[in-house]
Each structure stands twice: as C-alpha cells, then as structure tokens.
GROMACS .gro file of C-alpha atoms in nm:
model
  295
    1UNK     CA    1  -0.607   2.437  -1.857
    2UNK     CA    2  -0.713   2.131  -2.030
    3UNK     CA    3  -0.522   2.096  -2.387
    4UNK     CA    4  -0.750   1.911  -2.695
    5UNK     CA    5  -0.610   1.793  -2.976
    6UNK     CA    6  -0.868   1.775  -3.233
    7UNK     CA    7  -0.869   1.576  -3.582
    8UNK     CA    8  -1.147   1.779  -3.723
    9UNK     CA    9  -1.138   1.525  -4.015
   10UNK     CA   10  -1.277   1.191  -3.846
   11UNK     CA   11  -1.628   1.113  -3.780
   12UNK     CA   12  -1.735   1.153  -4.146
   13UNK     CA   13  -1.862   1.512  -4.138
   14UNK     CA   14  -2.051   1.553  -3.798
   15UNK     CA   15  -1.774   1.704  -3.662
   16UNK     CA   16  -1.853   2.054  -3.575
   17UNK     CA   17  -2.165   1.959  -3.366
   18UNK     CA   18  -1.946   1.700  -3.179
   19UNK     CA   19  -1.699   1.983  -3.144
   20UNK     CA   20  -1.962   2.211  -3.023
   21UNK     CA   21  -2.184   1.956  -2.796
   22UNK     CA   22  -1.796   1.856  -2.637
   23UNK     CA   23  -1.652   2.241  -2.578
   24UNK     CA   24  -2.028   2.354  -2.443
   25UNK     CA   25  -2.005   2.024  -2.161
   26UNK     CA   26  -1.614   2.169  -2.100
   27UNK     CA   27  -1.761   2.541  -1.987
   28UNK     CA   28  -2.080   2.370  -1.849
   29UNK     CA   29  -1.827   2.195  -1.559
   30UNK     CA   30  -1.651   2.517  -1.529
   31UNK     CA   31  -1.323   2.410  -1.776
   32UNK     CA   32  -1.100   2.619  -1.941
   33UNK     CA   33  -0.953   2.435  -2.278
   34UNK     CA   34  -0.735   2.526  -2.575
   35UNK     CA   35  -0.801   2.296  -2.865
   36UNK     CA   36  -0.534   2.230  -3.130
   37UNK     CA   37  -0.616   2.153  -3.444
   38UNK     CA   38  -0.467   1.887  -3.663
   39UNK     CA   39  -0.415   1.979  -4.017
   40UNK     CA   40  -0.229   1.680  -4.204
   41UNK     CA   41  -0.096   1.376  -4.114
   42UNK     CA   42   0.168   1.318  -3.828
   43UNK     CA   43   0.079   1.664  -3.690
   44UNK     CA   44  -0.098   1.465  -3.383
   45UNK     CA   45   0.235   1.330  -3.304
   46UNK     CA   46   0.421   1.651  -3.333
   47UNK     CA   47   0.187   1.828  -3.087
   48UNK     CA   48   0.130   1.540  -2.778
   49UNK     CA   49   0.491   1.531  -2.784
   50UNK     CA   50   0.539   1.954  -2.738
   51UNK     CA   51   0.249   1.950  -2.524
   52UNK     CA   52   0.305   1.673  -2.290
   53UNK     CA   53   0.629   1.793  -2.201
   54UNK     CA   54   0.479   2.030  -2.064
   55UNK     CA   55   0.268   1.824  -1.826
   56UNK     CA   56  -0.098   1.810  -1.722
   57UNK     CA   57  -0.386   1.710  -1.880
   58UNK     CA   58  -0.404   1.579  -2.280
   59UNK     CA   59  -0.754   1.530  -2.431
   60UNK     CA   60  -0.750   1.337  -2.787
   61UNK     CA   61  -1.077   1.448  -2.955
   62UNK     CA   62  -1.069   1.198  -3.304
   63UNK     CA   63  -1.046   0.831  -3.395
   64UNK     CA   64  -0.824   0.520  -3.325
   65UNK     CA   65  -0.600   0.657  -3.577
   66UNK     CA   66  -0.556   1.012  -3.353
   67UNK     CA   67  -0.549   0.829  -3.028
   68UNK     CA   68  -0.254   0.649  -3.217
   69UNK     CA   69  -0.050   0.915  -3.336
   70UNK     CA   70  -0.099   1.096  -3.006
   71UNK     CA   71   0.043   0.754  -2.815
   72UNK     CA   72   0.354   0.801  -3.045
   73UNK     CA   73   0.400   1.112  -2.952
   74UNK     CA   74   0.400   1.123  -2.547
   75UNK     CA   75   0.671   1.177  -2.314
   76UNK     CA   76   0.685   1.313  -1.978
   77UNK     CA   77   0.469   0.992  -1.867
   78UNK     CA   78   0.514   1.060  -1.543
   79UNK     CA   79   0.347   1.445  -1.528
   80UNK     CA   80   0.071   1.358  -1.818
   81UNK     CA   81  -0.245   1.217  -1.835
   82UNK     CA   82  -0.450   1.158  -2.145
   83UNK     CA   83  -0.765   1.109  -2.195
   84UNK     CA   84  -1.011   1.051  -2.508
   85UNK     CA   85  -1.298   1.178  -2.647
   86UNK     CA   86  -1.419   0.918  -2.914
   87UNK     CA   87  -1.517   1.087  -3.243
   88UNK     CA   88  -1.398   0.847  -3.503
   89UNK     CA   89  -1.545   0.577  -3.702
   90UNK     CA   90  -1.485   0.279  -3.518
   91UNK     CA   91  -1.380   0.402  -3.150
   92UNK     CA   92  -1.263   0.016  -3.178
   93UNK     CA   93  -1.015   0.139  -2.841
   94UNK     CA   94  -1.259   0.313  -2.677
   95UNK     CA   95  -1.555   0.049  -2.669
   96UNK     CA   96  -1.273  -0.157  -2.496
   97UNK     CA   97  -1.214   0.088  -2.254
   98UNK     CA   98  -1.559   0.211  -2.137
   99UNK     CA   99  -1.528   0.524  -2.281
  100UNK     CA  100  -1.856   0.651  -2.394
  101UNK     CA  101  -1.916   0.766  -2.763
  102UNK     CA  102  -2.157   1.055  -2.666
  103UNK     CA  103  -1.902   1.364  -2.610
  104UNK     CA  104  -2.093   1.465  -2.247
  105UNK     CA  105  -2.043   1.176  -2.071
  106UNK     CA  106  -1.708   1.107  -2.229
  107UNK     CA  107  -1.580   1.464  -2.073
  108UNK     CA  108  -1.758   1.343  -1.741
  109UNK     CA  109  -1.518   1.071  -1.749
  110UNK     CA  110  -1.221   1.232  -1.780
  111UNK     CA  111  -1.340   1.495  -1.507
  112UNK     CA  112  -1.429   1.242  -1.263
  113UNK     CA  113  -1.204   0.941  -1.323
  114UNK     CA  114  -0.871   0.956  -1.194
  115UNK     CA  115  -0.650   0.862  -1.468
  116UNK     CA  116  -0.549   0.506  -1.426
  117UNK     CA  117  -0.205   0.282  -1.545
  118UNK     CA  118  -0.307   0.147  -1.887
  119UNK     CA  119  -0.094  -0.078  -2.076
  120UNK     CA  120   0.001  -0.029  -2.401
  121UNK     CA  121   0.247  -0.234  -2.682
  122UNK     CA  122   0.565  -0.087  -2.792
  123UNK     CA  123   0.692  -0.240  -3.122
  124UNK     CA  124   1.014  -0.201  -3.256
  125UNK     CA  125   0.984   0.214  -3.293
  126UNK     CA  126   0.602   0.238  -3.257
  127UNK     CA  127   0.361   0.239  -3.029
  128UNK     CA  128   0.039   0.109  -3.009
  129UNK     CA  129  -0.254   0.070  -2.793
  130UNK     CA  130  -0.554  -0.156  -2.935
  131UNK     CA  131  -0.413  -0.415  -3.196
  132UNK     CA  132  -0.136  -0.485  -3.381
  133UNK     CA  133  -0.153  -0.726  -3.689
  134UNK     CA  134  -0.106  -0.894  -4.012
  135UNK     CA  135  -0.273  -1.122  -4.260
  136UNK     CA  136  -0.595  -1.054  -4.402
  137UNK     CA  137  -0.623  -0.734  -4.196
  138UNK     CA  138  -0.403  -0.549  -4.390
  139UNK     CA  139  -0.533  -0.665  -4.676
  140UNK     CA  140  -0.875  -0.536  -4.588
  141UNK     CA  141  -0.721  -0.199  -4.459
  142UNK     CA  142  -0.565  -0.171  -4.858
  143UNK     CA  143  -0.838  -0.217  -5.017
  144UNK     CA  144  -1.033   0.048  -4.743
  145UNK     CA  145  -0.742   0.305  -4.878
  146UNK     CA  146  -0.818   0.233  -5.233
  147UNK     CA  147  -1.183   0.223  -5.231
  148UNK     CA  148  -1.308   0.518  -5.374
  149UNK     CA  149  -1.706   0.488  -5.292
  150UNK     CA  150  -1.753   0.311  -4.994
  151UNK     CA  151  -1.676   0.517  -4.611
  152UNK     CA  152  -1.678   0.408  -4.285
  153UNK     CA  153  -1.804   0.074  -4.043
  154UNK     CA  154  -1.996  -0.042  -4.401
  155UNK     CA  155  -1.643   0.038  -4.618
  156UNK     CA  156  -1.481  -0.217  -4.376
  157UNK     CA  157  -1.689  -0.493  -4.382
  158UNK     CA  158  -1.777  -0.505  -4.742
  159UNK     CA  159  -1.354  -0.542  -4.772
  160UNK     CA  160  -1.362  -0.783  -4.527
  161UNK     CA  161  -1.590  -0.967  -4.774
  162UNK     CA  162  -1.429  -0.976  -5.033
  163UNK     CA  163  -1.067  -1.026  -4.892
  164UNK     CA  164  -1.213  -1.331  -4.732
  165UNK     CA  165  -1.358  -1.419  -5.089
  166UNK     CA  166  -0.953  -1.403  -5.199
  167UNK     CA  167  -0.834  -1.493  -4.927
  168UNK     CA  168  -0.498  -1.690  -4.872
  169UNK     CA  169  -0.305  -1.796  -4.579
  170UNK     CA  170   0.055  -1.696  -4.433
  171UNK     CA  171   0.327  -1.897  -4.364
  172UNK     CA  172   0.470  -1.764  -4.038
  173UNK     CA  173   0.682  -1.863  -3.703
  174UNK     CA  174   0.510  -1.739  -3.379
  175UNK     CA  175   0.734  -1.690  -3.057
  176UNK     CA  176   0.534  -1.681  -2.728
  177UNK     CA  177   0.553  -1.837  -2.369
  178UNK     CA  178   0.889  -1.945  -2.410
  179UNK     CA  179   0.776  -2.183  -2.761
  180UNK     CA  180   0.825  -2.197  -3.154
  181UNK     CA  181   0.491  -2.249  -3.326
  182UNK     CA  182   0.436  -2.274  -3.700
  183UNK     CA  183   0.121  -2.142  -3.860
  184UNK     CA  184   0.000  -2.124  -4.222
  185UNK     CA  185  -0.230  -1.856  -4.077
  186UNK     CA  186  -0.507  -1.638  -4.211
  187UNK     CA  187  -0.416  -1.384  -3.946
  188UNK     CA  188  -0.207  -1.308  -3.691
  189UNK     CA  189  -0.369  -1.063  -3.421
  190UNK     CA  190  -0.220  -0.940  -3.088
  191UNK     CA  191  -0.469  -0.728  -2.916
  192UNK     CA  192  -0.496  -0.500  -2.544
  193UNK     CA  193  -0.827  -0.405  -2.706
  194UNK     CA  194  -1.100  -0.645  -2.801
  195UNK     CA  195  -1.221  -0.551  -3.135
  196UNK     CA  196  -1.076  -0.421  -3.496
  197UNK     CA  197  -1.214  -0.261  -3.795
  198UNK     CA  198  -1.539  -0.076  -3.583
  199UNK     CA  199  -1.675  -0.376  -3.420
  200UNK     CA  200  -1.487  -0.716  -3.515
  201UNK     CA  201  -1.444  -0.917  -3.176
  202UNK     CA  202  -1.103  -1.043  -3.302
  203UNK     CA  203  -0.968  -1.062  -2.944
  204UNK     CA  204  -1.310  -1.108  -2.749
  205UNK     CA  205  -1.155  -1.165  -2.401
  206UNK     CA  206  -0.908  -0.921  -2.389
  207UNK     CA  207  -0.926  -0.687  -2.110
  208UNK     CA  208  -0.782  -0.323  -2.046
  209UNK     CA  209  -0.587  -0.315  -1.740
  210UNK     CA  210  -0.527  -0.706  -1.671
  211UNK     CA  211  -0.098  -0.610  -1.773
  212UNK     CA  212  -0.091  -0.865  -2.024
  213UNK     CA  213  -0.177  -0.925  -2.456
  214UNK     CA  214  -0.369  -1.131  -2.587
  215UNK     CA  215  -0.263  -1.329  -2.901
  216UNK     CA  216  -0.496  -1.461  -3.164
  217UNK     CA  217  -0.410  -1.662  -3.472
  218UNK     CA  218  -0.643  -1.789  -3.709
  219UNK     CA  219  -0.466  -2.122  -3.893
  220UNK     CA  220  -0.485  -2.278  -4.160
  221UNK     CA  221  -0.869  -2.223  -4.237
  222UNK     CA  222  -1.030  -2.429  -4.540
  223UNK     CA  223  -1.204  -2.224  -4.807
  224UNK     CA  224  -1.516  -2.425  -4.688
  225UNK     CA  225  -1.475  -2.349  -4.360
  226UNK     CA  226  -1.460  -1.952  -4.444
  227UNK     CA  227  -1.848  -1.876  -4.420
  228UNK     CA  228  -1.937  -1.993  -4.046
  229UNK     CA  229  -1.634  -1.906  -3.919
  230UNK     CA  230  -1.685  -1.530  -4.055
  231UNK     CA  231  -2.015  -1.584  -3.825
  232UNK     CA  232  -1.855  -1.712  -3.561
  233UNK     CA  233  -1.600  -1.412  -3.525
  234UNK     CA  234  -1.904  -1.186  -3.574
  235UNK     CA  235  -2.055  -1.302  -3.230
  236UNK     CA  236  -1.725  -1.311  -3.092
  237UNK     CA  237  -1.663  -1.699  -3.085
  238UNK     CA  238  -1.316  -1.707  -3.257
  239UNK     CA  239  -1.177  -1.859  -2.997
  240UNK     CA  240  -1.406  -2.188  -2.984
  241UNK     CA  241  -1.260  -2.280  -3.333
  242UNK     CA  242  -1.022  -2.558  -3.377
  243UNK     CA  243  -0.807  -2.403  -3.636
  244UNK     CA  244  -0.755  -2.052  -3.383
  245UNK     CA  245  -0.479  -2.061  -3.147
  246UNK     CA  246  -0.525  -1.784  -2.844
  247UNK     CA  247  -0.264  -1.707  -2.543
  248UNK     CA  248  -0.211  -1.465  -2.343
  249UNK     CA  249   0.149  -1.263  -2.277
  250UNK     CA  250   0.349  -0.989  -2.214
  251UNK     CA  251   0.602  -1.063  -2.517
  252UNK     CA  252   0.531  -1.215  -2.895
  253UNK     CA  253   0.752  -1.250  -3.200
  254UNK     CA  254   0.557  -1.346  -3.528
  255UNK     CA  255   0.821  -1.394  -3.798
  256UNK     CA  256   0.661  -1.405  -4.142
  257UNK     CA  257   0.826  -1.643  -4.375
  258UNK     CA  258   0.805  -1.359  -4.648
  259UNK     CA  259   0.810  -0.978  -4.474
  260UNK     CA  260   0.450  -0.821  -4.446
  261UNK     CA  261   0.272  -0.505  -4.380
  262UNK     CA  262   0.191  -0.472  -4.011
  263UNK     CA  263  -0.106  -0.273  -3.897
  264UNK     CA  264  -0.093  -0.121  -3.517
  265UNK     CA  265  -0.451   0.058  -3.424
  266UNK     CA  266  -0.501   0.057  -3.779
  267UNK     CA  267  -0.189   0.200  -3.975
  268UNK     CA  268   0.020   0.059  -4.159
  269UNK     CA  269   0.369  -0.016  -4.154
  270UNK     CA  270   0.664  -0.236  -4.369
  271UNK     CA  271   1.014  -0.259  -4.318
  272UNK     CA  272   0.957  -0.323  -3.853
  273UNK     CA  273   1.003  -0.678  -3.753
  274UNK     CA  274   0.649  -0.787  -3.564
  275UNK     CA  275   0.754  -0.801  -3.212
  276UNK     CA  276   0.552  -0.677  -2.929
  277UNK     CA  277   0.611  -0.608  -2.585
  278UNK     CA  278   0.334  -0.466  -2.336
  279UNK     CA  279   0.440  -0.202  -2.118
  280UNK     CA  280   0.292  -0.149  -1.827
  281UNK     CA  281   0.278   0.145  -1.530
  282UNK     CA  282   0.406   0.403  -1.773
  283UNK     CA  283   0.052   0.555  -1.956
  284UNK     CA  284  -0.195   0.694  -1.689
  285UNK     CA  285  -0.545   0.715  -1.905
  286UNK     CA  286  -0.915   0.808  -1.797
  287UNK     CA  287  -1.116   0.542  -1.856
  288UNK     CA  288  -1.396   0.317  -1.729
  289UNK     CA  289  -1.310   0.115  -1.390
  290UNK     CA  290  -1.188  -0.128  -1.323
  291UNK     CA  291  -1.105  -0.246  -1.666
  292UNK     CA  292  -1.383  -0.141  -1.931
  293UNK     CA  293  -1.685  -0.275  -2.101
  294UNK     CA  294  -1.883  -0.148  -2.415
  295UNK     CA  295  -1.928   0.202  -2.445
   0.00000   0.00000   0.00000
C-alpha cells in the first residue's frame, strides 16, 4: 500500500483530472493507494509525520509548498521513502530533481527508481529542501500573498517587477568556509535546488545529490545596473556578474544587520536566525539519476 497525500488546492483548478490521470496510472501498474486529503494548512505536516512512522512508501501529490510541509513532518527516515508527484505551480524542486510534471511518468519514477539519499537543509526548527532566502524574495512572495488578481508563474514575475522597480539592498554578515563577509546585498539565496519562484535560475549550478549548498548573494547592485542583470538571471548567468558572490558548502550563517523574513521552499518565516546546515544520508527520495535535470 502506497499512501498519497494530496493538496487538492494547488495547480490552479486542474486538479481532479491530475488526480484522476495519476490514480488511473497507480491501478494501471497494478498499485493499491490510499490518498489523504489535505484540508487547511499544516495538515500535510500532521499526516507525513503519523504516516511515516509507520514506514513504507510516502507519495506527495501538490506543490513546493506540500513537498515542504511533508519534509517537516517525516520521521522514521530510516523505514520511509518519499516520493513526489509534481502538481503545483512552480514544481521549482522537482525540475531540479528530474521529476517529470506529467503525473504517468512521474508514478513510473517512483515505481522504478529506487529511492535514493537526497540532501536536504535543516534550519534552526525547519526543514527545507529547494531554497532558503531573504532579500527581495520575500518581498516578492508579500506582495504574491497580497495580490488579489494576479495567480500563478505570471503573479510571480510581475512582483518580481515591480519589487525590483523598489528595490533596496540589505546590510548583512555572511558566515561560510570558515570567513566573515559583508554584503549590502539585494539577496541572499542558499539553494540544493536550482531555481525559485517557477523558473528563476537563482542557483543555476546547483545539483541534487552532489552533498553540498550552494550559496548565492547578489551585492550591492546599482539601480542602473537592475535591467540586464534581471536578464542575465533569466538565462541563468547570475553567477558571471561582478557584484554576485557564489560558494559552495555544507554550513552558512547570514546575519542580517536588522532581523528579516526568511523564506524556505517558499514560506515564510520571522523570529529563526538564517543558518543552514545540509544534511545528508538521512532522506531516501525517488528521483531522476544520478542527480537530476529539467523535468
């Protein structure tokens, strides 16, 4: 018995054909699942942690933002494997992964592929598994929450826009490789995925299943300078730019001088200091060998 946990909320309404085209593939390879449900927020949590003490196989059906609350959740590591069927928005883990977008060959994938170690970063209390943040992508993320119009891939980069349009940088100290840095930085990113926000390369060279993070800070951009390097992270050339400082590591401490919001794989959080660890040899996950490409 294969246990799904469903967010029958994400994907922007073409859920119940997802749901049907994924359950129909489950009984075509001879399958037997019980899907649960998620109702409100948190409730993801709440069940990966009853379930996976249980053992055996965990499905996420949803988003980033499921995949996230279902990370938080886990224990009994050792007797649990997980494994995703990308039905969000931006499937920004996912595309990093190899784990294919159409529900068929997603359920292949977990049916075929042995599950595999797969790092993930632990914060202070939370886990997370693509990218952890802060700096303009929070600010986007806020004004995603309070737009009322706009949904989806098209609702993030229009905020993009115009937080870039506002933009202003962060004074903040950045702890890595045994150094003290000081940035006045636009962002700070730390990613085991390569992309944010449904497609943003912000950490194009990052790699699922290398053990380490990899850390990305945009500094001290000119207003000038805003326009072609918003092209340049578009094709995923960040880290050409002179102002972006990128290393890779298995521990970072960015101290704010003024406490921020954080985001991890896309929620936010105050009040946690922004220190990340990646663990490694603990999460076994189906996904695309030997480390990922695009989905």
């Amino acid at each position: 018995m294969i246990d799904v946990i469903l967010n029958p909320r994400s994907g922007e309404g073409k859920k119940k054909k997802f749901v049907a085209r994924a359950l129909a593939r489950f009984k075509e390879r001879g399958q037997q699942v019980q899907v649960h449900e998620t109702e409100r927020a948190g409730q993801a949590k709440e069940l990966a942690r009853a379930l996976s003490q249980e053992g055996g196989e965990l499905v996420v059906m949803g988003g980033d933002g499921t995949l996230h609350e279902v990370l938080n959740g886990l224990e009994n590591f050792e007797n649990c494997a997980l494994g995703l069927i990308p039905a969000g928005t931006g499937n920004d883990f996912a595309a990093s992964a190899g784990i294919p977008t159409d529900p068929a060959r997603a359920i292949d994938l977990i049916l075929d592929t042995p599950a595999q170690p797969t790092e993930f970063m632990q914060l202070p209390g939370v886990r997370g598994i693509n990218a952890a943040g802060t700096g303009i992508d929070v600010e986007i993320l806020k004004r995603c929450r309070a737009s009322k119009l706009l949904r989806g891939k098209f609702q993030y980069i229009i905020s993009l826009i115009i937080s870039l349009c506002k933009f202003r940088n962060y004074k903040m100290k950045v702890r890595v490789g045994g150094k003290e840095h000081a940035f006045n930085a636009l962002i700070a990113c730390i990613g085991n995925g390569r992309r944010i926000g449904g497609g943003i390369p912000m950490c194009p060279e990052a790699k699922i299943g290398d053990g380490l993070l990899d850390l990305v800070v945009v500094d001290d951009v000119k207003k000038l300078a805003v326009p072609p390097a918003f092209v340049k992270l578009m094709k995923g050339g960040i880290l050409r730019e002179k102002f972006t400082f990128f290393e890779r590591c298995e521990h970072a401490e960015i101290e704010p001088e003024t406490p921020q919001t954080l985001q991890v794989d896309g929620e936010l959080y105050d009040g946690i200091p922004f220190i990340v660890d990646v663990v490694k040899d603990k999460l076994r996950m189906h996904r695309a060998l030997p480390s990922g490409g695009g989905a």
